[in-house]
Amino acid sequence: MLEIDKILEKCGDCHRLQIIMLLLFSIINILSSTHYYSQTIISFVPKYRCVEGEQNYSQASNISNDPVAPSSCLPSNNATATHCDYYEYDLYMGYESLTSELNWICDNAWKVTLGQSMFFIGSVVGTLIFGLLADVLGRLPILILANIIAMLGNILTIFGTSVVRFSIFRFISGLATDIMEYLRPSLRTIGLSLCIGFFYCLGSMMAPWVAVVMQTWRGFLLATAIPLIVVPLFYFIVPESVQWLISKQKYDKATASLRQVAKINGRTLDESVYTEFINDCKRKQLYVKVGPNLLGLFATPRLRRNTLILFFKSMVITLCYDAVSRNVQGLGISPFVMFTLSATTILPACLLLIALQDRIGRKAMASMSLLLSGIFISCTGVILFQSDSEKNVTLIVTLSIIGRFGVTVAYNSGAQYATELIPTCVRGQGVAAVHVVGYAFTFFSTYILYTRHYFFPLPEIILGFISLLGAALCLLLPETLHRTLPNSLEDGENFGKNDRWYTFSFMEKRTQSVDTLSSSTIPNQQPDTS
């Protein structure tokens, strides 16, 4: 709402409170990164071999230290054996994972995969439930509740030593969300991007070494869950969303939140400023009309095509981002080192996005980053297919990291592209639907990685293929940079009608709008500023 941005400017939209908000958001990013990647770290699979007879797990007394030496599910000296009861492990840096403690390997490897997939089902359910609750109870209480539940889920997972309990507790752990407001509009993109880029990167790089320090998967879960207890303290610092309070006609509480913002920022406003703001909001709410719903995006052919492409792009990007991020085993080096090297791409990807997205355009950024990711991931699969892949460890690791960089750029740019393509009248519903559909698709990432049990380079082949397919489909979307964005469903249908698949923003002269809408479009329509 434009009125909110104006009064925030008077209360202070780039001052003490905003610095505190960015700091708290940075803390949330560190905590959420370690929470999210707990999936991967608790299920690292060290080298193992089957041993005959009941023996102590001697942690690799006879296992080669060669990181690419194959593991063994059956006794090497018994060709007729079809089952193994006892294994010994070569633990990475002494870290005992859930898989090595519970012997969830070989024929039992599906148990970890099932539990991990339940985490993503929980994430989708959490997004839907908490999204609805946030509209009823407010943004701040739901932020706190979601993180408390995430903490509870991680702690309960410590006791999840059966596949049923493990799956239920991972489902609970998947319920989490976050919010951010009270920043000047011009600072939201760069401020949040830098916070996510630096602190999410920092948390991701730290996560595997927290596990090394704690030595066990239970200790790691405790170490990453307990810090979430600081989130309830946000209640005493972060004001409730003024926009939500106004939408619920809670004008007194909205005024109180604005006074809190002004007080923290050292500003003093006359009471008439708040009164005028509330009166303006009340007056505008009298003329609010019920607009079209999400189904309107599927009513006309071009808008339906663009919406479906956005859905598929979100599926591809989110799936590849998750799978590539967690694909750190079997590449010839310690998964702890590989995970850290892979995580270093997060910050450069955010910086590249800030530097280039407003120069080369949304379509070029989305398609080129997916193309880059697809090519390098596919090349990784080709090299892994070779019998002497252990001689190319450095090359494999390099290609994998570049692939992670490309998919991270695509992932970070996806939300803004969807926001600009979906018409204003259904933007909130449309962007939420794109996000949920993409997140739901991550359910399959654990199963894609599980295909390594059948054909070693198969995960890279699958991920490379769908990345290239996503890059190709992005070419069919219209460019949005320097364009008059669609407001109505009719605008959305006609938006980019003259664009071709090879049309990119950096190839054109900058104009306010190079898009030609239908003759029925209002001539004096103003650019969308939401």
Short mmCIF file of C-alpha atoms in Angstrom, two decimals:
data_model
loop_
_atom_site.label_atom_id
_atom_site.label_comp_id
_atom_site.label_asym_id
_atom_site.label_seq_id
_atom_site.Cartn_x
_atom_site.Cartn_y
_atom_site.Cartn_z
CA MET A 1 0.00 0.00 0.00
CA LEU A 2 1.36 3.38 -1.04
CA GLU A 3 -0.01 5.06 2.12
CA ILE A 4 2.02 2.69 4.33
CA ASP A 5 5.24 3.43 2.46
CA LYS A 6 4.61 7.17 2.87
CA ILE A 7 4.02 7.06 6.62
CA LEU A 8 6.94 4.66 7.10
CA GLU A 9 9.10 7.30 5.46
CA LYS A 10 7.98 9.72 8.16
CA CYS A 11 8.45 7.17 10.96
CA GLY A 12 11.84 6.19 9.55
CA ASP A 13 12.23 3.53 6.86
CA CYS A 14 16.05 3.44 6.86
CA HIS A 15 17.10 3.92 10.43
CA ARG A 16 17.69 2.13 13.72
CA LEU A 17 14.73 -0.26 13.51
CA GLN A 18 15.59 -1.31 9.97
CA ILE A 19 19.14 -2.15 11.05
CA ILE A 20 17.71 -4.24 13.89
CA MET A 21 15.30 -5.94 11.46
CA LEU A 22 18.13 -6.79 9.08
CA LEU A 23 20.16 -8.16 11.99
CA LEU A 24 17.26 -10.34 13.14
CA PHE A 25 16.65 -11.46 9.57
CA SER A 26 20.33 -12.38 9.34
CA ILE A 27 20.03 -14.48 12.50
CA ILE A 28 16.95 -16.21 11.03
CA ASN A 29 18.96 -16.99 7.86
CA ILE A 30 21.78 -18.64 9.82
CA LEU A 31 19.33 -20.69 11.88
CA SER A 32 17.17 -21.65 8.90
CA SER A 33 20.16 -22.75 6.81
CA THR A 34 21.43 -25.12 9.49
CA HIS A 35 17.88 -26.36 10.04
CA TYR A 36 17.22 -26.92 6.34
CA TYR A 37 20.47 -28.78 5.67
CA SER A 38 20.15 -30.94 8.76
CA GLN A 39 18.40 -33.29 6.33
CA THR A 40 21.64 -33.87 4.48
CA ILE A 41 24.10 -33.85 7.35
CA ILE A 42 22.37 -36.35 9.63
CA SER A 43 22.17 -38.82 6.75
CA PHE A 44 25.76 -38.73 5.46
CA VAL A 45 26.76 -42.26 4.47
CA PRO A 46 30.39 -43.09 5.35
CA LYS A 47 32.31 -45.89 3.67
CA TYR A 48 31.26 -49.26 4.97
CA ARG A 49 31.82 -52.94 4.44
CA CYS A 50 30.01 -56.05 5.49
CA VAL A 51 31.71 -58.19 8.13
CA GLU A 52 30.78 -61.74 8.98
CA GLY A 53 29.92 -62.60 12.54
CA GLU A 54 29.09 -60.25 15.42
CA GLN A 55 31.93 -57.79 15.69
CA ASN A 56 32.42 -54.37 17.16
CA TYR A 57 32.09 -51.49 14.76
CA SER A 58 35.76 -50.70 14.73
CA GLN A 59 35.47 -47.61 12.57
CA ALA A 60 37.47 -48.72 9.63
CA SER A 61 40.23 -50.78 11.14
CA ASN A 62 40.48 -52.60 7.81
CA ILE A 63 38.88 -50.11 5.46
CA SER A 64 41.00 -48.23 2.99
CA ASN A 65 41.42 -44.51 3.53
CA ASP A 66 40.91 -43.96 -0.19
CA PRO A 67 37.81 -41.70 -0.38
CA VAL A 68 36.68 -43.22 -3.68
CA ALA A 69 37.05 -46.87 -2.62
CA PRO A 70 33.67 -48.60 -3.03
CA SER A 71 31.57 -49.72 -0.08
CA SER A 72 30.36 -53.27 0.23
CA CYS A 73 26.89 -54.53 1.15
CA LEU A 74 27.88 -58.23 1.10
CA PRO A 75 30.85 -60.18 2.51
CA SER A 76 33.76 -60.12 0.11
CA ASN A 77 34.82 -63.65 0.97
CA ASN A 78 31.39 -65.28 0.62
CA ALA A 79 30.09 -65.31 -2.93
CA THR A 80 26.83 -67.05 -1.97
CA ALA A 81 25.78 -64.52 0.69
CA THR A 82 22.59 -62.54 -0.02
CA HIS A 83 22.34 -60.61 3.22
CA CYS A 84 24.58 -58.88 5.77
CA ASP A 85 23.90 -58.49 9.47
CA TYR A 86 26.94 -56.50 10.59
CA TYR A 87 28.85 -53.59 9.08
CA GLU A 88 31.91 -51.62 10.04
CA TYR A 89 32.27 -47.97 9.04
CA ASP A 90 35.01 -45.52 8.20
CA LEU A 91 33.41 -42.49 9.84
CA TYR A 92 34.11 -39.11 8.22
CA MET A 93 36.20 -37.16 10.77
CA GLY A 94 34.77 -39.35 13.52
CA TYR A 95 31.20 -38.18 12.86
CA GLU A 96 28.55 -40.85 13.40
CA SER A 97 25.48 -40.21 11.25
CA LEU A 98 22.00 -41.63 11.61
CA THR A 99 22.64 -43.99 8.71
CA SER A 100 25.75 -45.51 10.28
CA GLU A 101 24.21 -45.84 13.75
CA LEU A 102 20.99 -47.49 12.53
CA ASN A 103 22.54 -49.35 9.56
CA TRP A 104 20.13 -47.63 7.18
CA ILE A 105 22.24 -48.55 4.16
CA CYS A 106 22.04 -51.05 1.31
CA ASP A 107 18.58 -52.71 1.48
CA ASN A 108 17.52 -50.29 4.23
CA ALA A 109 18.64 -47.08 2.50
CA TRP A 110 15.02 -46.36 1.50
CA LYS A 111 14.20 -45.54 5.14
CA VAL A 112 16.31 -42.38 5.12
CA THR A 113 14.90 -41.38 1.73
CA LEU A 114 11.33 -41.77 2.96
CA GLY A 115 11.99 -39.72 6.10
CA GLN A 116 13.67 -36.95 4.12
CA SER A 117 10.77 -36.72 1.68
CA MET A 118 8.39 -36.29 4.61
CA PHE A 119 10.32 -33.15 5.57
CA PHE A 120 9.27 -31.53 2.28
CA ILE A 121 5.67 -32.65 2.65
CA GLY A 122 5.75 -30.93 6.03
CA SER A 123 7.14 -27.78 4.38
CA VAL A 124 4.25 -27.62 1.91
CA VAL A 125 1.65 -28.28 4.59
CA GLY A 126 3.32 -25.72 6.84
CA THR A 127 3.32 -23.09 4.10
CA LEU A 128 -0.41 -23.58 3.50
CA ILE A 129 -1.47 -23.80 7.16
CA PHE A 130 0.77 -21.04 8.46
CA GLY A 131 -0.15 -18.86 5.49
CA LEU A 132 -3.83 -19.13 6.41
CA LEU A 133 -3.12 -18.64 10.12
CA ALA A 134 -0.97 -15.58 9.38
CA ASP A 135 -3.97 -13.96 7.70
CA VAL A 136 -6.04 -14.61 10.84
CA LEU A 137 -3.61 -14.23 13.75
CA GLY A 138 -0.93 -11.97 12.29
CA ARG A 139 2.52 -12.37 10.79
CA LEU A 140 4.63 -12.13 13.94
CA PRO A 141 2.91 -14.83 16.06
CA ILE A 142 3.10 -17.27 13.16
CA LEU A 143 6.81 -16.58 12.60
CA ILE A 144 7.42 -17.47 16.24
CA LEU A 145 5.11 -20.50 16.24
CA ALA A 146 6.63 -21.95 13.07
CA ASN A 147 10.17 -21.77 14.39
CA ILE A 148 9.20 -23.27 17.74
CA ILE A 149 7.63 -26.20 15.88
CA ALA A 150 10.77 -26.54 13.75
CA MET A 151 12.86 -26.67 16.93
CA LEU A 152 10.51 -29.28 18.42
CA GLY A 153 10.71 -31.39 15.25
CA ASN A 154 14.51 -31.47 15.31
CA ILE A 155 14.60 -32.40 18.99
CA LEU A 156 12.02 -35.16 18.47
CA THR A 157 14.04 -36.52 15.54
CA ILE A 158 16.71 -37.49 18.07
CA PHE A 159 14.32 -40.20 19.22
CA GLY A 160 13.29 -41.21 15.69
CA THR A 161 15.12 -44.53 15.52
CA SER A 162 12.30 -46.32 13.69
CA VAL A 163 11.26 -45.42 10.17
CA VAL A 164 7.73 -44.44 11.29
CA ARG A 165 8.88 -42.15 14.10
CA PHE A 166 11.67 -40.72 11.95
CA SER A 167 9.21 -39.86 9.15
CA ILE A 168 6.69 -38.26 11.53
CA PHE A 169 9.33 -36.17 13.29
CA ARG A 170 10.89 -35.02 10.00
CA PHE A 171 7.40 -33.98 8.86
CA ILE A 172 7.04 -31.85 12.00
CA SER A 173 10.51 -30.40 11.48
CA GLY A 174 9.54 -29.25 7.99
CA LEU A 175 7.01 -26.75 9.31
CA ALA A 176 8.69 -23.29 9.21
CA THR A 177 8.38 -19.87 7.58
CA ASP A 178 9.63 -16.26 7.87
CA ILE A 179 8.52 -12.68 7.16
CA MET A 180 10.11 -9.28 6.62
CA GLU A 181 8.71 -5.72 6.52
CA TYR A 182 9.34 -2.14 7.66
CA LEU A 183 12.06 -1.50 5.09
CA ARG A 184 12.10 1.25 2.50
CA PRO A 185 10.89 -0.32 -0.79
CA SER A 186 14.13 0.54 -2.55
CA LEU A 187 16.11 -1.25 0.18
CA ARG A 188 14.04 -4.43 0.38
CA THR A 189 15.56 -6.17 -2.61
CA ILE A 190 19.21 -5.32 -2.02
CA GLY A 191 18.93 -5.49 1.78
CA LEU A 192 17.29 -8.89 1.88
CA SER A 193 19.45 -10.24 -0.96
CA LEU A 194 22.65 -9.31 0.84
CA CYS A 195 21.40 -10.73 4.15
CA ILE A 196 20.35 -13.97 2.50
CA GLY A 197 23.51 -14.11 0.41
CA PHE A 198 25.97 -13.58 3.25
CA PHE A 199 24.30 -15.08 6.31
CA TYR A 200 22.58 -18.02 4.61
CA CYS A 201 25.92 -18.76 2.97
CA LEU A 202 27.68 -18.48 6.35
CA GLY A 203 25.18 -20.78 8.05
CA SER A 204 25.40 -23.33 5.25
CA MET A 205 29.20 -23.39 5.36
CA MET A 206 29.17 -23.76 9.15
CA ALA A 207 26.61 -26.58 9.29
CA PRO A 208 28.85 -29.58 8.47
CA TRP A 209 31.55 -28.44 10.89
CA VAL A 210 29.03 -28.12 13.70
CA ALA A 211 28.38 -31.81 13.05
CA VAL A 212 32.12 -32.56 13.18
CA VAL A 213 32.43 -30.75 16.53
CA MET A 214 29.38 -32.53 17.98
CA GLN A 215 30.58 -35.90 16.58
CA THR A 216 27.06 -37.43 16.44
CA TRP A 217 23.88 -36.73 14.50
CA ARG A 218 21.97 -36.32 17.78
CA GLY A 219 24.43 -33.71 19.01
CA PHE A 220 24.18 -31.88 15.70
CA LEU A 221 20.37 -31.75 15.85
CA LEU A 222 20.50 -30.40 19.39
CA ALA A 223 23.11 -27.80 18.45
CA THR A 224 20.98 -26.53 15.55
CA ALA A 225 17.62 -26.76 17.33
CA ILE A 226 18.33 -25.05 20.66
CA PRO A 227 19.34 -21.65 19.14
CA LEU A 228 15.82 -21.38 17.64
CA ILE A 229 14.64 -20.56 21.16
CA VAL A 230 15.77 -16.96 20.57
CA VAL A 231 13.04 -16.42 17.94
CA PRO A 232 10.21 -15.87 20.51
CA LEU A 233 12.21 -12.88 21.78
CA PHE A 234 11.43 -11.19 18.43
CA TYR A 235 7.94 -10.54 19.83
CA PHE A 236 9.35 -7.82 22.09
CA ILE A 237 11.28 -6.11 19.26
CA VAL A 238 9.51 -6.59 15.93
CA PRO A 239 6.25 -4.64 15.39
CA GLU A 240 3.31 -6.48 13.87
CA SER A 241 2.70 -5.94 10.16
CA VAL A 242 0.92 -2.60 9.69
CA GLN A 243 -0.37 -3.72 6.31
CA TRP A 244 -1.97 -6.81 7.87
CA LEU A 245 -3.47 -4.76 10.73
CA ILE A 246 -4.98 -2.29 8.26
CA SER A 247 -6.40 -5.12 6.12
CA LYS A 248 -8.12 -6.48 9.26
CA GLN A 249 -9.32 -2.95 10.17
CA LYS A 250 -7.37 -3.01 13.44
CA TYR A 251 -6.58 0.67 13.18
CA ASP A 252 -5.63 1.26 16.83
CA LYS A 253 -3.06 -1.54 16.76
CA ALA A 254 -1.74 -0.29 13.41
CA THR A 255 -1.21 3.14 14.93
CA ALA A 256 0.51 1.57 17.94
CA SER A 257 2.90 -0.35 15.66
CA LEU A 258 3.74 2.82 13.76
CA ARG A 259 4.38 4.66 17.03
CA GLN A 260 6.73 1.83 18.03
CA VAL A 261 8.60 2.21 14.72
CA ALA A 262 8.90 5.96 15.18
CA LYS A 263 10.01 5.59 18.82
CA ILE A 264 12.78 3.12 18.01
CA ASN A 265 13.95 5.34 15.16
CA GLY A 266 13.95 8.43 17.40
CA ARG A 267 11.20 10.17 15.42
CA THR A 268 8.32 12.19 16.89
CA LEU A 269 5.19 12.60 14.76
CA ASP A 270 2.18 14.76 15.40
CA GLU A 271 -0.98 12.84 16.27
CA SER A 272 -2.66 14.32 13.19
CA VAL A 273 -0.25 12.36 10.95
CA TYR A 274 -1.52 9.05 12.33
CA THR A 275 -5.14 10.23 12.17
CA GLU A 276 -4.77 11.31 8.55
CA PHE A 277 -3.15 7.98 7.65
CA ILE A 278 -5.95 5.95 9.26
CA ASN A 279 -8.63 8.09 7.60
CA ASP A 280 -6.99 7.62 4.20
CA CYS A 281 -6.90 3.85 4.72
CA LYS A 282 -10.55 3.76 5.80
CA ARG A 283 -11.58 5.81 2.79
CA LYS A 284 -9.74 3.57 0.34
CA GLN A 285 -11.13 0.41 1.92
CA LEU A 286 -14.65 1.65 1.20
CA TYR A 287 -13.95 1.35 -2.53
CA VAL A 288 -12.16 -1.98 -2.47
CA LYS A 289 -13.75 -4.35 -4.95
CA VAL A 290 -13.58 -8.12 -4.96
CA GLY A 291 -11.11 -8.95 -7.70
CA PRO A 292 -10.56 -12.10 -9.78
CA ASN A 293 -9.12 -15.22 -8.18
CA LEU A 294 -6.30 -17.58 -9.03
CA LEU A 295 -8.37 -19.48 -11.60
CA GLY A 296 -8.36 -16.38 -13.77
CA LEU A 297 -4.74 -17.15 -14.66
CA PHE A 298 -5.97 -20.21 -16.57
CA ALA A 299 -8.91 -18.57 -18.36
CA THR A 300 -7.11 -17.40 -21.53
CA PRO A 301 -4.54 -19.23 -23.69
CA ARG A 302 -1.40 -17.05 -23.45
CA LEU A 303 -1.82 -16.26 -19.77
CA ARG A 304 -2.47 -19.94 -19.10
CA ARG A 305 0.67 -20.92 -21.00
CA ASN A 306 2.82 -18.39 -19.12
CA THR A 307 1.37 -19.49 -15.78
CA LEU A 308 2.07 -23.16 -16.49
CA ILE A 309 5.62 -22.32 -17.56
CA LEU A 310 6.10 -20.37 -14.31
CA PHE A 311 4.82 -23.40 -12.38
CA PHE A 312 7.15 -25.76 -14.20
CA LYS A 313 10.09 -23.34 -13.86
CA SER A 314 9.48 -23.15 -10.12
CA MET A 315 9.36 -26.96 -9.93
CA VAL A 316 12.61 -27.32 -11.87
CA ILE A 317 14.49 -24.60 -10.01
CA THR A 318 13.39 -25.65 -6.52
CA LEU A 319 13.96 -29.35 -7.20
CA CYS A 320 17.39 -28.79 -8.75
CA TYR A 321 18.41 -26.33 -6.03
CA ASP A 322 17.60 -28.79 -3.28
CA ALA A 323 19.00 -31.88 -5.01
CA VAL A 324 22.21 -30.20 -6.20
CA SER A 325 22.75 -28.64 -2.75
CA ARG A 326 22.53 -32.06 -1.09
CA ASN A 327 24.37 -34.01 -3.78
CA VAL A 328 27.73 -33.95 -1.97
CA GLN A 329 28.52 -37.65 -1.68
CA GLY A 330 30.17 -39.98 -4.14
CA LEU A 331 32.18 -37.18 -5.77
CA GLY A 332 35.58 -38.33 -4.53
CA ILE A 333 36.14 -36.03 -1.54
CA SER A 334 34.82 -35.77 2.00
CA PRO A 335 31.15 -34.71 1.99
CA PHE A 336 31.96 -32.15 4.71
CA VAL A 337 34.48 -30.43 2.47
CA MET A 338 32.26 -30.78 -0.60
CA PHE A 339 29.26 -29.35 1.23
CA THR A 340 31.27 -26.32 2.35
CA LEU A 341 32.75 -25.71 -1.11
CA SER A 342 29.30 -25.98 -2.66
CA ALA A 343 27.80 -23.55 -0.12
CA THR A 344 30.36 -20.86 -1.01
CA THR A 345 28.42 -20.25 -4.24
CA ILE A 346 25.43 -18.73 -2.40
CA LEU A 347 26.95 -15.28 -1.79
CA PRO A 348 28.49 -14.83 -5.29
CA ALA A 349 25.17 -15.91 -6.80
CA CYS A 350 23.31 -13.19 -4.86
CA LEU A 351 25.90 -10.57 -5.78
CA LEU A 352 25.73 -11.53 -9.45
CA LEU A 353 21.95 -11.27 -9.32
CA ILE A 354 22.10 -7.77 -7.84
CA ALA A 355 24.67 -6.69 -10.43
CA LEU A 356 23.14 -8.16 -13.59
CA GLN A 357 19.41 -8.75 -13.24
CA ASP A 358 18.50 -5.12 -13.95
CA ARG A 359 20.98 -4.99 -16.82
CA ILE A 360 20.41 -8.14 -18.88
CA GLY A 361 16.78 -8.77 -17.92
CA ARG A 362 14.78 -11.44 -16.12
CA LYS A 363 14.42 -13.87 -19.01
CA ALA A 364 18.13 -13.88 -19.82
CA MET A 365 19.03 -14.35 -16.16
CA ALA A 366 16.61 -17.25 -15.69
CA SER A 367 17.36 -19.10 -18.93
CA MET A 368 21.13 -18.57 -18.95
CA SER A 369 21.59 -19.62 -15.31
CA LEU A 370 19.55 -22.80 -15.86
CA LEU A 371 21.47 -23.47 -19.08
CA LEU A 372 24.79 -23.05 -17.25
CA SER A 373 23.63 -25.34 -14.45
CA GLY A 374 22.27 -27.97 -16.84
CA ILE A 375 25.46 -28.13 -18.93
CA PHE A 376 27.85 -28.46 -15.99
CA ILE A 377 25.69 -30.93 -14.05
CA SER A 378 25.34 -33.07 -17.18
CA CYS A 379 29.11 -32.97 -17.73
CA THR A 380 29.57 -34.14 -14.14
CA GLY A 381 27.35 -37.13 -14.92
CA VAL A 382 29.32 -37.97 -18.06
CA ILE A 383 32.62 -37.99 -16.16
CA LEU A 384 31.14 -40.09 -13.34
CA PHE A 385 30.06 -42.60 -15.98
CA GLN A 386 33.68 -43.18 -16.94
CA SER A 387 35.34 -46.07 -15.17
CA ASP A 388 38.38 -43.95 -14.24
CA SER A 389 36.34 -41.09 -12.72
CA GLU A 390 38.42 -41.31 -9.53
CA LYS A 391 41.29 -39.76 -11.51
CA ASN A 392 39.15 -36.70 -12.27
CA VAL A 393 38.08 -35.76 -8.74
CA THR A 394 39.15 -32.12 -9.08
CA LEU A 395 37.28 -31.76 -12.37
CA ILE A 396 34.15 -33.43 -10.98
CA VAL A 397 34.13 -31.19 -7.91
CA THR A 398 34.67 -28.05 -10.04
CA LEU A 399 31.86 -28.92 -12.44
CA SER A 400 29.53 -29.71 -9.55
CA ILE A 401 30.25 -26.38 -7.83
CA ILE A 402 29.66 -24.42 -11.05
CA GLY A 403 26.39 -26.30 -11.50
CA ARG A 404 25.38 -25.34 -7.95
CA PHE A 405 26.26 -21.71 -8.70
CA GLY A 406 24.03 -21.66 -11.78
CA VAL A 407 21.01 -23.19 -10.08
CA THR A 408 21.44 -20.83 -7.09
CA VAL A 409 21.28 -17.82 -9.41
CA ALA A 410 18.15 -19.27 -11.05
CA TYR A 411 16.56 -20.01 -7.67
CA ASN A 412 17.17 -16.51 -6.30
CA SER A 413 15.86 -14.79 -9.45
CA GLY A 414 12.71 -16.91 -9.77
CA ALA A 415 10.48 -15.09 -7.26
CA GLN A 416 10.92 -11.64 -8.81
CA TYR A 417 10.24 -12.92 -12.34
CA ALA A 418 6.98 -14.54 -11.20
CA THR A 419 5.98 -11.40 -9.29
CA GLU A 420 6.39 -9.24 -12.38
CA LEU A 421 4.71 -11.61 -14.85
CA ILE A 422 1.58 -12.35 -12.83
CA PRO A 423 -1.05 -9.56 -13.11
CA THR A 424 -1.42 -7.30 -10.08
CA CYS A 425 -5.05 -8.28 -9.48
CA VAL A 426 -4.06 -11.89 -8.63
CA ARG A 427 -0.38 -11.37 -7.83
CA GLY A 428 -0.49 -12.45 -4.18
CA GLN A 429 -2.39 -15.65 -4.91
CA GLY A 430 -0.38 -16.41 -8.05
CA VAL A 431 3.07 -15.96 -6.50
CA ALA A 432 2.03 -18.06 -3.50
CA ALA A 433 0.77 -20.82 -5.79
CA VAL A 434 4.01 -20.81 -7.81
CA HIS A 435 6.03 -21.05 -4.59
CA VAL A 436 3.96 -23.89 -3.12
CA VAL A 437 3.98 -25.92 -6.34
CA GLY A 438 7.75 -25.56 -6.60
CA TYR A 439 8.30 -26.51 -2.99
CA ALA A 440 6.00 -29.51 -3.29
CA PHE A 441 8.16 -30.82 -6.12
CA THR A 442 11.22 -31.03 -3.83
CA PHE A 443 9.56 -34.18 -2.48
CA PHE A 444 11.18 -35.96 -5.43
CA SER A 445 14.73 -34.67 -4.84
CA THR A 446 15.54 -37.40 -2.31
CA TYR A 447 14.33 -40.06 -4.72
CA ILE A 448 16.38 -38.60 -7.57
CA LEU A 449 19.49 -38.85 -5.40
CA TYR A 450 18.45 -42.37 -4.40
CA THR A 451 18.70 -43.45 -8.07
CA ARG A 452 22.48 -43.46 -7.57
CA HIS A 453 21.97 -46.93 -6.06
CA TYR A 454 20.91 -48.20 -9.49
CA PHE A 455 23.15 -46.21 -11.83
CA PHE A 456 25.85 -44.03 -10.30
CA PRO A 457 25.64 -40.94 -12.58
CA LEU A 458 21.83 -41.09 -12.92
CA PRO A 459 21.08 -38.17 -10.51
CA GLU A 460 23.32 -35.85 -12.53
CA ILE A 461 21.72 -37.01 -15.79
CA ILE A 462 18.19 -36.36 -14.49
CA LEU A 463 19.02 -32.99 -12.93
CA GLY A 464 20.98 -31.86 -15.98
CA PHE A 465 18.13 -32.78 -18.31
CA ILE A 466 15.38 -31.00 -16.39
CA SER A 467 17.62 -27.92 -15.96
CA LEU A 468 18.12 -27.72 -19.73
CA LEU A 469 14.39 -28.24 -20.28
CA GLY A 470 13.63 -25.43 -17.82
CA ALA A 471 16.11 -23.14 -19.62
CA ALA A 472 14.38 -23.82 -22.93
CA LEU A 473 10.90 -23.13 -21.54
CA CYS A 474 12.07 -19.84 -19.98
CA LEU A 475 12.77 -18.60 -23.51
CA LEU A 476 9.01 -18.77 -24.18
CA LEU A 477 8.27 -16.26 -21.40
CA PRO A 478 8.13 -12.51 -22.15
CA GLU A 479 10.69 -10.10 -20.77
CA THR A 480 9.54 -7.82 -17.91
CA LEU A 481 12.50 -5.46 -17.42
CA HIS A 482 11.65 -1.84 -18.43
CA ARG A 483 8.11 -2.91 -19.34
CA THR A 484 4.72 -1.70 -18.16
CA LEU A 485 3.73 -4.64 -15.99
CA PRO A 486 0.26 -6.20 -16.32
CA ASN A 487 -2.43 -5.04 -13.90
CA SER A 488 -5.51 -6.88 -15.12
CA LEU A 489 -6.00 -10.39 -16.49
CA GLU A 490 -6.51 -8.84 -19.92
CA ASP A 491 -3.15 -7.10 -19.62
CA GLY A 492 -1.61 -10.42 -18.64
CA GLU A 493 -3.04 -12.10 -21.72
CA ASN A 494 -1.64 -9.45 -24.05
CA PHE A 495 1.65 -8.85 -22.23
CA GLY A 496 4.66 -9.61 -24.43
CA LYS A 497 2.55 -10.58 -27.41
CA ASN A 498 5.16 -9.39 -29.87
CA ASP A 499 8.09 -11.00 -28.04
CA ARG A 500 9.99 -13.85 -29.64
CA TRP A 501 11.92 -16.60 -27.90
CA TYR A 502 15.20 -14.91 -28.84
CA THR A 503 14.10 -11.45 -27.54
CA PHE A 504 16.18 -10.27 -24.59
CA SER A 505 16.14 -6.95 -22.75
CA PHE A 506 19.86 -6.25 -23.19
CA MET A 507 19.36 -6.39 -26.97
CA GLU A 508 16.81 -3.55 -26.92
CA LYS A 509 16.91 0.17 -26.32
CA ARG A 510 15.57 1.11 -22.91
CA THR A 511 12.02 2.44 -23.08
CA GLN A 512 9.23 2.73 -20.59
CA SER A 513 7.33 0.01 -22.40
CA VAL A 514 8.27 -1.84 -25.56
CA ASP A 515 5.32 -4.14 -25.12
CA THR A 516 2.21 -3.69 -27.25
CA LEU A 517 -1.04 -4.36 -25.44
CA SER A 518 -4.35 -4.86 -27.19
CA SER A 519 -6.29 -1.86 -28.40
CA SER A 520 -8.72 -2.27 -25.53
CA THR A 521 -6.01 -1.50 -22.95
CA ILE A 522 -6.42 1.86 -21.21
CA PRO A 523 -4.07 4.33 -22.99
CA ASN A 524 -2.98 6.26 -19.91
CA GLN A 525 -2.26 3.19 -17.76
CA GLN A 526 0.56 3.87 -15.31
CA PRO A 527 3.44 1.49 -14.64
CA ASP A 528 2.83 -0.86 -11.75
CA THR A 529 4.86 0.05 -8.69
CA SER A 530 3.89 -2.76 -6.37
#
